[in-house]
PDB file of C-alpha atoms in Angstrom:
ATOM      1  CA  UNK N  29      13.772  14.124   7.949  1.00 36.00           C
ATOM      2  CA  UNK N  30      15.858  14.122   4.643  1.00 41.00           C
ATOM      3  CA  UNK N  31      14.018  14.705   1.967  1.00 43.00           C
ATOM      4  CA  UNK N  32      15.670  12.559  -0.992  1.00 42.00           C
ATOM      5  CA  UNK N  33      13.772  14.106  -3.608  1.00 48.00           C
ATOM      6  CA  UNK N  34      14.618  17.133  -3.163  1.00 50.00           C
ATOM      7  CA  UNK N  35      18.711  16.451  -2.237  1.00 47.00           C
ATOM      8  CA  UNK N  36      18.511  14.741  -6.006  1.00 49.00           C
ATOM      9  CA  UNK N  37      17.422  18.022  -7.499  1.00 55.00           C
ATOM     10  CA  UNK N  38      19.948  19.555  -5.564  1.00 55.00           C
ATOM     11  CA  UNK N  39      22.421  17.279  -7.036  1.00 51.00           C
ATOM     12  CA  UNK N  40      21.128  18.088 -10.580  1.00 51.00           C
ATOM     13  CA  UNK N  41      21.347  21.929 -10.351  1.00 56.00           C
ATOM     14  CA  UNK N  42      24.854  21.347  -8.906  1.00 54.00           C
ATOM     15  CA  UNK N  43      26.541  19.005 -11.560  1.00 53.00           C
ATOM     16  CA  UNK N  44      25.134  20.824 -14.190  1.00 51.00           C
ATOM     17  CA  UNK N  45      26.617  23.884 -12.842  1.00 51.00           C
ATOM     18  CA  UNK N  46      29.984  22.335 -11.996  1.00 49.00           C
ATOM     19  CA  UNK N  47      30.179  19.588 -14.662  1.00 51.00           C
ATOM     20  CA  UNK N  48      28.769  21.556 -17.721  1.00 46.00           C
ATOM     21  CA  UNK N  49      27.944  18.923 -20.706  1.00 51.00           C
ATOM     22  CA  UNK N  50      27.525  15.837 -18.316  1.00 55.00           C
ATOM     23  CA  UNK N  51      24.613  13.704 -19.837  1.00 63.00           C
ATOM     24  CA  UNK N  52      20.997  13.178 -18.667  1.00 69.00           C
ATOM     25  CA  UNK N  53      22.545   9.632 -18.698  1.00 72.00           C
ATOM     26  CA  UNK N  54      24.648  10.520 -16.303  1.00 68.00           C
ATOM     27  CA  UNK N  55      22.683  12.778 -14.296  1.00 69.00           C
ATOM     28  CA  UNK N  56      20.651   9.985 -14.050  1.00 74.00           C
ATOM     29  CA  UNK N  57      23.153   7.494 -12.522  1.00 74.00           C
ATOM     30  CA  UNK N  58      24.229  10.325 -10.160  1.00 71.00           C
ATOM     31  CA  UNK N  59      20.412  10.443  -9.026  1.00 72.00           C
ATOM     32  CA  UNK N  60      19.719   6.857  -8.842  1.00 76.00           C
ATOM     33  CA  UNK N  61      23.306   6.067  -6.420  1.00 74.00           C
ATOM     34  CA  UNK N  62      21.933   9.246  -3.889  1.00 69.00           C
ATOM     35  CA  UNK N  63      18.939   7.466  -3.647  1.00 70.00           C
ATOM     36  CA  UNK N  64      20.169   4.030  -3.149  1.00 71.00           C
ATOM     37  CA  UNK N  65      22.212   5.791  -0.693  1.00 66.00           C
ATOM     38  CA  UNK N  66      25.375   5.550  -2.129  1.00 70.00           C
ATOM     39  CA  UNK N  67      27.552   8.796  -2.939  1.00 65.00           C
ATOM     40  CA  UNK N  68      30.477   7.229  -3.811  1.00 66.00           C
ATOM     41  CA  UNK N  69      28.985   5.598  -7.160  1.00 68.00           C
ATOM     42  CA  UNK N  70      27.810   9.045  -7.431  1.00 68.00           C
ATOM     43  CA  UNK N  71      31.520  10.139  -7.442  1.00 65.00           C
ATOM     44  CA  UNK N  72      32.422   7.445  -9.642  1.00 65.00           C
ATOM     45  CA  UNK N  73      30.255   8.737 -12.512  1.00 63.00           C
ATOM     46  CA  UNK N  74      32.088  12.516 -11.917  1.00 60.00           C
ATOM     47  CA  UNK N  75      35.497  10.290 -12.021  1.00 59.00           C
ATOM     48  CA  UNK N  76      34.828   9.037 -15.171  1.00 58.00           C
ATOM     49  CA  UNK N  77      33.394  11.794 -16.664  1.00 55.00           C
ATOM     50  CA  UNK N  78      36.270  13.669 -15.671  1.00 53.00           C
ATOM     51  CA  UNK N  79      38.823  11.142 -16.360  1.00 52.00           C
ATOM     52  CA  UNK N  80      40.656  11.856 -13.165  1.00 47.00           C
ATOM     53  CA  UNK N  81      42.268   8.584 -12.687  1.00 53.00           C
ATOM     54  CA  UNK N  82      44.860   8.305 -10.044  1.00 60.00           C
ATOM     55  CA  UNK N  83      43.596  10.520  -7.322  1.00 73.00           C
ATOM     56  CA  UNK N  84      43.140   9.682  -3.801  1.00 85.00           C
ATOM     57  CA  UNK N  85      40.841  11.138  -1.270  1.00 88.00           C
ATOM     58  CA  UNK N  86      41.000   9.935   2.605  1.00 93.00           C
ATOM     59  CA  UNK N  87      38.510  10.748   4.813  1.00 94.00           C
ATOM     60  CA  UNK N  88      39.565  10.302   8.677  1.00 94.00           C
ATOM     61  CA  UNK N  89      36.956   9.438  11.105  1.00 94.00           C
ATOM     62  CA  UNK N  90      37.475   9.558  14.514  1.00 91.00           C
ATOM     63  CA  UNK N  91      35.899  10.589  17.638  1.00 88.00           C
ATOM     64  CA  UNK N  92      35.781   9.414  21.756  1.00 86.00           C
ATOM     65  CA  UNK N  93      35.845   5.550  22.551  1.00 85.00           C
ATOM     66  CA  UNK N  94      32.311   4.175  22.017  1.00 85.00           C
ATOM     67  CA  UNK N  95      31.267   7.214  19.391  1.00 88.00           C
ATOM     68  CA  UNK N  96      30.416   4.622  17.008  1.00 89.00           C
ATOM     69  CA  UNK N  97      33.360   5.463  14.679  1.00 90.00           C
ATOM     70  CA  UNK N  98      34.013   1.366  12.832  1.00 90.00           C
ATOM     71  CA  UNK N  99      30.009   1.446  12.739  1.00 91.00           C
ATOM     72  CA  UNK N 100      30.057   4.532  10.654  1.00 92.00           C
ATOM     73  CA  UNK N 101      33.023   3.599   8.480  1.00 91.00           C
ATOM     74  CA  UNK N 102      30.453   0.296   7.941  1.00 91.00           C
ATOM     75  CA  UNK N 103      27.521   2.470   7.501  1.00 91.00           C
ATOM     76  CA  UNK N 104      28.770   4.532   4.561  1.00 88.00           C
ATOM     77  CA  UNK N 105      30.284   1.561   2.845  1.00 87.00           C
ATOM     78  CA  UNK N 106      27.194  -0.131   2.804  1.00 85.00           C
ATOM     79  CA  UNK N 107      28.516  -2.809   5.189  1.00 86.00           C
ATOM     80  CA  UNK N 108      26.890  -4.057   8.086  1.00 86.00           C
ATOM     81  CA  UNK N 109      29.161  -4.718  11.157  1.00 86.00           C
ATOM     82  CA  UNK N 110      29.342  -8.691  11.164  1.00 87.00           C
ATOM     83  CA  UNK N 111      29.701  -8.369   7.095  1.00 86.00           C
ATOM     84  CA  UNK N 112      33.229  -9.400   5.632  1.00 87.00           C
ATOM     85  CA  UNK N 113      35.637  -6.675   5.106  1.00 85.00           C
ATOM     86  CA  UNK N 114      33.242  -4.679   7.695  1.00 85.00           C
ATOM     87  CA  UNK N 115      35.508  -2.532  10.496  1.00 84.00           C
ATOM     88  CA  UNK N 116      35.697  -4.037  13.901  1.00 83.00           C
ATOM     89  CA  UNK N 117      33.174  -3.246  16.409  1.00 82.00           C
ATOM     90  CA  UNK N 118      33.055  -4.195  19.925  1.00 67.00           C
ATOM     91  CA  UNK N 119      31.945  -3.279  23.849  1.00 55.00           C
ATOM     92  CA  UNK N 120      35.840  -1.892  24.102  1.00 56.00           C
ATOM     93  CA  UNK N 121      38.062   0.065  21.949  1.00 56.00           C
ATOM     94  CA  UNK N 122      38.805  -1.899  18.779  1.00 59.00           C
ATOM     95  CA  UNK N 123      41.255   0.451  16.836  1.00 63.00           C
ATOM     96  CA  UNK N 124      44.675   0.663  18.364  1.00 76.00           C
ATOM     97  CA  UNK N 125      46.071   2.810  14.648  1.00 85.00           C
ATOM     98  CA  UNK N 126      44.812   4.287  11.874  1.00 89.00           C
ATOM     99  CA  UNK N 127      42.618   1.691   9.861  1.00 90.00           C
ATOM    100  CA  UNK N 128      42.389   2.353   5.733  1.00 92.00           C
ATOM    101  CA  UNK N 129      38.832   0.764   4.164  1.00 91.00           C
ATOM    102  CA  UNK N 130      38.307   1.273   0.536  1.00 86.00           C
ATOM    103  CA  UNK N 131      34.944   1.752  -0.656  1.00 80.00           C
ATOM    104  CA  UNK N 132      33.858  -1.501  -2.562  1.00 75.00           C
ATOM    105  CA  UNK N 133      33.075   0.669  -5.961  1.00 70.00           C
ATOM    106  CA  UNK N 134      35.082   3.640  -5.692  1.00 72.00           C
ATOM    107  CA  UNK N 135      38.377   2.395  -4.267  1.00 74.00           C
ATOM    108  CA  UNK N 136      40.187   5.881  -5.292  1.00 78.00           C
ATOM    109  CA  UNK N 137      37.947   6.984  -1.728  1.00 85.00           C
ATOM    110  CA  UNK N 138      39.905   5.138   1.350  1.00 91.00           C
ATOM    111  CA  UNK N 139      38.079   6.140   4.975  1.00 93.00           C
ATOM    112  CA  UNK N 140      40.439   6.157   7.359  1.00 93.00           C
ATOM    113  CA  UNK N 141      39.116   4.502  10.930  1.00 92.00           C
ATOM    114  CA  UNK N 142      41.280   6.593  13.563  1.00 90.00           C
ATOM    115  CA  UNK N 143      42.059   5.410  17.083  1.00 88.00           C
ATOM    116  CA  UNK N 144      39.660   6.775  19.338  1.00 85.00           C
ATOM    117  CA  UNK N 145      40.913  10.395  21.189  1.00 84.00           C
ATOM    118  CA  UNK N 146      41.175  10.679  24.945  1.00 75.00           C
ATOM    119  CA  UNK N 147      42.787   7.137  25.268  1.00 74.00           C
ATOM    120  CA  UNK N 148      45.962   6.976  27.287  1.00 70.00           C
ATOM    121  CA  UNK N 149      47.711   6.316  24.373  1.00 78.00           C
ATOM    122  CA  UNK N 150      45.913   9.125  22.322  1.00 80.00           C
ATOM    123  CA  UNK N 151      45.632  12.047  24.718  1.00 75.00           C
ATOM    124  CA  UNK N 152      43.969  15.173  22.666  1.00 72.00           C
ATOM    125  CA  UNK N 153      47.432  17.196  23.107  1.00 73.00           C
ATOM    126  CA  UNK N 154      49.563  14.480  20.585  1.00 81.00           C
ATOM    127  CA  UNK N 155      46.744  13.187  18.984  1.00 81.00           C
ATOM    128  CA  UNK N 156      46.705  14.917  15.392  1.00 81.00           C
ATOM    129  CA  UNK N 157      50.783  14.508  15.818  1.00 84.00           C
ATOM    130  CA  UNK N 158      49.736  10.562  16.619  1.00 85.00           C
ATOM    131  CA  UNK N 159      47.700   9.931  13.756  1.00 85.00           C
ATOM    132  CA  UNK N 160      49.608  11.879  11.137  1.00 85.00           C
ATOM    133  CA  UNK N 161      47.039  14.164  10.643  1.00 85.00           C
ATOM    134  CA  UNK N 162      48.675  15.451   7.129  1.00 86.00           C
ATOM    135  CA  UNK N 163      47.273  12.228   5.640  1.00 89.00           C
ATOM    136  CA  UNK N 164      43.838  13.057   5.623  1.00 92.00           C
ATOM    137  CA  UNK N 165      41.599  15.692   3.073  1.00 92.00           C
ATOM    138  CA  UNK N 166      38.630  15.480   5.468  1.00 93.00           C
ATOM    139  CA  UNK N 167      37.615  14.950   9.024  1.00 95.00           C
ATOM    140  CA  UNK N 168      34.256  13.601  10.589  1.00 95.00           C
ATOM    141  CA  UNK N 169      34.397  14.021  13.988  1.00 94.00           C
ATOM    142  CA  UNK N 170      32.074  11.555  15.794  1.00 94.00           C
ATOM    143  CA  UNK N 171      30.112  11.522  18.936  1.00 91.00           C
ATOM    144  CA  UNK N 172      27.368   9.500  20.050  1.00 86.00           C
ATOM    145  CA  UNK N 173      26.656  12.473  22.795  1.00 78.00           C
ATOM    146  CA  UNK N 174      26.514  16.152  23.356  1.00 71.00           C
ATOM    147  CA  UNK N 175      29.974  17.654  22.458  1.00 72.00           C
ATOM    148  CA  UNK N 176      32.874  17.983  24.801  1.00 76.00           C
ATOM    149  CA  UNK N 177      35.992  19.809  24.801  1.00 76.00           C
ATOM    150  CA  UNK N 178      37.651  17.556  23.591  1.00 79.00           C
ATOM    151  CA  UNK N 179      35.808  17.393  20.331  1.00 83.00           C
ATOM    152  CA  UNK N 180      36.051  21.088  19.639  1.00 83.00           C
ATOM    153  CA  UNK N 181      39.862  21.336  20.600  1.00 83.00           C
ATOM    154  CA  UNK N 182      40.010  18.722  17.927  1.00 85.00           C
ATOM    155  CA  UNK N 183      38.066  20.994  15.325  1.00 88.00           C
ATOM    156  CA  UNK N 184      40.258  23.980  16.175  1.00 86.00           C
ATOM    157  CA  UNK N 185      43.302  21.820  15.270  1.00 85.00           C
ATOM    158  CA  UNK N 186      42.361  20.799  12.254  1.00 88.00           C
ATOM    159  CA  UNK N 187      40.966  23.878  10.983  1.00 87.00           C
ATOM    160  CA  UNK N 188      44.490  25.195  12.042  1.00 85.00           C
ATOM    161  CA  UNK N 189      45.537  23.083   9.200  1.00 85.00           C
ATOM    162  CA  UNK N 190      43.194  24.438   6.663  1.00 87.00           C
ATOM    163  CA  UNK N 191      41.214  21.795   6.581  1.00 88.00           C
ATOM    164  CA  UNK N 192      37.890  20.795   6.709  1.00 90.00           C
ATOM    165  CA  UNK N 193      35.515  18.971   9.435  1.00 93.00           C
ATOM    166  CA  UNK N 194      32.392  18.036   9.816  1.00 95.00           C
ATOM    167  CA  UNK N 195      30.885  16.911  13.500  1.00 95.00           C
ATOM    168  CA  UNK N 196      28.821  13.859  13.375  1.00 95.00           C
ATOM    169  CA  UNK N 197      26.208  13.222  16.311  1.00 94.00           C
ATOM    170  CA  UNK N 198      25.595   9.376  16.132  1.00 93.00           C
ATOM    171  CA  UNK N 199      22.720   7.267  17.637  1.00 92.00           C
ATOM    172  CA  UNK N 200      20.311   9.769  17.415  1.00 94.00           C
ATOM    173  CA  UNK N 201      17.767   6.990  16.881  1.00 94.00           C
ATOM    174  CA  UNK N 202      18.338   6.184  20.972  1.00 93.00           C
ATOM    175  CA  UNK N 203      18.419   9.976  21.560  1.00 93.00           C
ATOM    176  CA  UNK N 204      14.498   9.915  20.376  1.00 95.00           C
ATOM    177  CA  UNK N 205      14.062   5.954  21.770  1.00 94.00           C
ATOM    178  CA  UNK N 206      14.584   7.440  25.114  1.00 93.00           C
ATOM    179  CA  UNK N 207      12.349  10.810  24.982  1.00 94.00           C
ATOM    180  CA  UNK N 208       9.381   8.869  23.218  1.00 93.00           C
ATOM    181  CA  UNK N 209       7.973   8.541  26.658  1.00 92.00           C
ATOM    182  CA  UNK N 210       7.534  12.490  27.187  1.00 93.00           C
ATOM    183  CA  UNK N 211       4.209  13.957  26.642  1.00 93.00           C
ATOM    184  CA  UNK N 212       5.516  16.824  24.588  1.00 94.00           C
ATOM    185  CA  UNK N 213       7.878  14.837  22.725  1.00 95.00           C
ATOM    186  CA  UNK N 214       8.106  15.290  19.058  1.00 96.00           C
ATOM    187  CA  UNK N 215      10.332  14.108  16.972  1.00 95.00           C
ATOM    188  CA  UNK N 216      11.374  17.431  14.640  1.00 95.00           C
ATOM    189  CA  UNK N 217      12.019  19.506  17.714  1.00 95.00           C
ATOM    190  CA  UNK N 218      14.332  16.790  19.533  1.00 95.00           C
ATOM    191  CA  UNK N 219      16.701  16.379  16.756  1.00 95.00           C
ATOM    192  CA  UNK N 220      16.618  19.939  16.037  1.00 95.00           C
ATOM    193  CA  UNK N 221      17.071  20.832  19.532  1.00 94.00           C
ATOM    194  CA  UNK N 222      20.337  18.533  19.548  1.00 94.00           C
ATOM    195  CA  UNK N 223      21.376  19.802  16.148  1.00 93.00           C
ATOM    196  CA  UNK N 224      21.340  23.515  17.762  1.00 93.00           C
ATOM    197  CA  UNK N 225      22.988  22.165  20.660  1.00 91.00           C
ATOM    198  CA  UNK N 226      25.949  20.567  18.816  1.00 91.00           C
ATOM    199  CA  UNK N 227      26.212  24.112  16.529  1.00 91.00           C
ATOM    200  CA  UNK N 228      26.229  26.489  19.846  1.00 90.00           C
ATOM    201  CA  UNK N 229      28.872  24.307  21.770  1.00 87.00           C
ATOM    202  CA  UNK N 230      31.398  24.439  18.873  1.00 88.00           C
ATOM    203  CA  UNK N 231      30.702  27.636  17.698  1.00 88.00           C
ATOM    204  CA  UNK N 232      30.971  29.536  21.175  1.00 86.00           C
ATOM    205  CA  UNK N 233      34.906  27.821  20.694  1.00 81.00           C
ATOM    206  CA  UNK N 234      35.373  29.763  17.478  1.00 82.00           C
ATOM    207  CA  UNK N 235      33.843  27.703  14.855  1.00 83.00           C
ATOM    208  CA  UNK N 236      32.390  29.452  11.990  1.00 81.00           C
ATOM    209  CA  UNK N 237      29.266  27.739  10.691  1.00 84.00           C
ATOM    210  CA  UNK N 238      30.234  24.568  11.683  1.00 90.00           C
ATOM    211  CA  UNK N 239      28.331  21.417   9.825  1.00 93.00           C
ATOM    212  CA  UNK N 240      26.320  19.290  12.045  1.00 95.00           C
ATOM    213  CA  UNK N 241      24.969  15.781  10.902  1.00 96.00           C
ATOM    214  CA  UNK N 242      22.360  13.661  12.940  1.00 96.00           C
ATOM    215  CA  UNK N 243      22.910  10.089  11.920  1.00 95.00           C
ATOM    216  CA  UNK N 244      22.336   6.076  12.653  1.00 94.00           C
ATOM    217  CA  UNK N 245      24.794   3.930  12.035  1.00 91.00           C
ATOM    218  CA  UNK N 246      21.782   1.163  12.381  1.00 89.00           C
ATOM    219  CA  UNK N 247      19.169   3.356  10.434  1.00 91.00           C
ATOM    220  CA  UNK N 248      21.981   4.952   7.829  1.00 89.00           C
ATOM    221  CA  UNK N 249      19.306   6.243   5.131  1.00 85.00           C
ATOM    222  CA  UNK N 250      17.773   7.867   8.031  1.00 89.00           C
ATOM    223  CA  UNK N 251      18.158  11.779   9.330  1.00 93.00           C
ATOM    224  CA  UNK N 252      21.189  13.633   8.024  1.00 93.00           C
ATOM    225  CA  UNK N 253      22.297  11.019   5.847  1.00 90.00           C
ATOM    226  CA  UNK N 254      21.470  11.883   2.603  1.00 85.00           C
ATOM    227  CA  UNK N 255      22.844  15.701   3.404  1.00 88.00           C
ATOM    228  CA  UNK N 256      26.315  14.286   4.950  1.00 90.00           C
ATOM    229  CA  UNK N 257      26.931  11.832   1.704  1.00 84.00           C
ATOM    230  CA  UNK N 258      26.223  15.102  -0.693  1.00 82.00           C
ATOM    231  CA  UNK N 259      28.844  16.927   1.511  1.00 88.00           C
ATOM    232  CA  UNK N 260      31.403  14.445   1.381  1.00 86.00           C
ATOM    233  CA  UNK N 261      30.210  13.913  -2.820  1.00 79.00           C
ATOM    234  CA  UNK N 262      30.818  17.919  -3.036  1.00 81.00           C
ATOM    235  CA  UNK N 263      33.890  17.820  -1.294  1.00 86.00           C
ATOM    236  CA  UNK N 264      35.351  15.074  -3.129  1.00 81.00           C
ATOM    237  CA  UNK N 265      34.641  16.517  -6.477  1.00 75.00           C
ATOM    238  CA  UNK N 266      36.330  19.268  -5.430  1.00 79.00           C
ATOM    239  CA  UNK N 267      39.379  18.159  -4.130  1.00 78.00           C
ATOM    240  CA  UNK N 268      39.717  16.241  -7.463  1.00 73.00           C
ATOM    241  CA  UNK N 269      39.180  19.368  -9.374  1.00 73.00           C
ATOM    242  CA  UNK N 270      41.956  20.852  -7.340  1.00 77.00           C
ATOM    243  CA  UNK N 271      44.502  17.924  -8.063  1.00 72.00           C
ATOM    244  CA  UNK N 272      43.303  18.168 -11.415  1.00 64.00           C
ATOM    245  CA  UNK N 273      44.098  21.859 -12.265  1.00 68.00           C
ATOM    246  CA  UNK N 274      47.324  21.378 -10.544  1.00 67.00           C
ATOM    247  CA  UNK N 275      48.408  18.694 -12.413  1.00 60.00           C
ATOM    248  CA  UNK N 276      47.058  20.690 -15.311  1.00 59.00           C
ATOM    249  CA  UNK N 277      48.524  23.926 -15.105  1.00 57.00           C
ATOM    250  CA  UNK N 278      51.754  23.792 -16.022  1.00 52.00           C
ATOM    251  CA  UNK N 279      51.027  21.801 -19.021  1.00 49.00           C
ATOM    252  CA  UNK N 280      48.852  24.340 -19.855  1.00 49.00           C
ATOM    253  CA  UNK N 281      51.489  27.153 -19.442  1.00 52.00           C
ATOM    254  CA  UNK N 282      54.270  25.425 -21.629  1.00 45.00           C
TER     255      UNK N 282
END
């Protein structure tokens, strides 16, 4: 289990590496959106602090039909799926194009809800071609099972790019639901043991450390959670940093 104490401190040691000067004050609101769950107040604080106005960062989610991809886009917008502006869910394959959903409080952060891969109209071959892959700083690749080829030929694609991905294993609540009825069962080893699983299948396709996240869309503070919001909070700073000291340097050099 995520331990939110400690992914706080985390937080603290990091900022105050990165973002030398920032307040308690604002260490403080940094600490007190991780813990309500919500990294992209976090980012807001860094945003302002910053003053890096004018910067987008897209985050594409996408993932096999029935992955749980709308759910998650809910999830980490602090939506439920029957709340308004929530993404469609439903029984069949909702998202026919890319789908942009602002965060409500940090609308400078737009997740992208991608048509589901392995469709007939999104075969894995065209599919980054399909979905204009350029778009997009980050990928979470989504399943709600173990990983197929599919998902890893996806990874290798976008790590062609130079980008980043990170491989989301959804539903993991059900994964323990249905192995509560073992004698041996216990709940650290399962998800670890599906954790492991996830790491060896993408890394015997060439991955290098490849980041693994355990989630519930229905139980979001729950597992990996708190970890994959201080990823996506890391690399959003980041990428604004970049943007930043681009748009920086050559005023600096005149």
């Amino acid at each position: 289990m995520a331990n939110l104490s400690s992914t706080c401190d985390d937080l603290r040691a990091e900022y105050r590496n990165i973002l030398p000067g920032i307040s308690a004050e604002q260490t403080k609101q940094i600490e007190a959106a991780i813990k309500a769950g919500n990294f992209l107040e976090a980012a807001s604080v860094v945003q302002t602090f910053k003053n890096l106005s004018g910067v987008e960062f897209n985050i594409a989610i996408t993932g096999e039909p029935g992955s749980g991809k709308s759910s998650l886009v809910n999830a980490i917008r602090g939506l439920g799926d029957e709340d308004e502006g929530a993404a469609e869910t439903g029984v069949v394959e909702m998202t026919k194009e890319p789908v942009a959903y602002h965060h409500p409080t940090c609308p400078m952060v737009t997740f992208w809800d991608l048509p589901a891969i392995g469709t007939p109209d999104f075969r894995p071959d065209a599919y980054l071609k399909q979905v204009k892959c350029s778009h997009y700083d980050v990928f979470i690749i989504i399943a709600s099972e173990r990983s197929r080829f599919c998902h890893t030929k996806l990874a290798q694609e976008i790590q062609k790019m130079g980008k980043k991905f990170f491989f989301v294993r959804s539903r993991v609540d059900l994964d323990l639901y249905n192995e509560k009825h073992k004698k041996s069962f216990n709940e650290e080893r399962t998800l670890e043991k599906i954790r492991n699983n996830c790491v060896y299948n993408l890394s015997r396709e060439g991955m290098s450390s490849p980041q693994v996240f355990l989630v519930s869309s229905r139980e979001f503070q729950k597992y990996d959670s708190p970890q994959l919001q201080k990823t996506l909070l890391k690399e959003f700073y980041n990428h604004k940093t970049e943007m930043f000291a681009a748009t920086e340097g050559p005023r600096g050099n005149r």
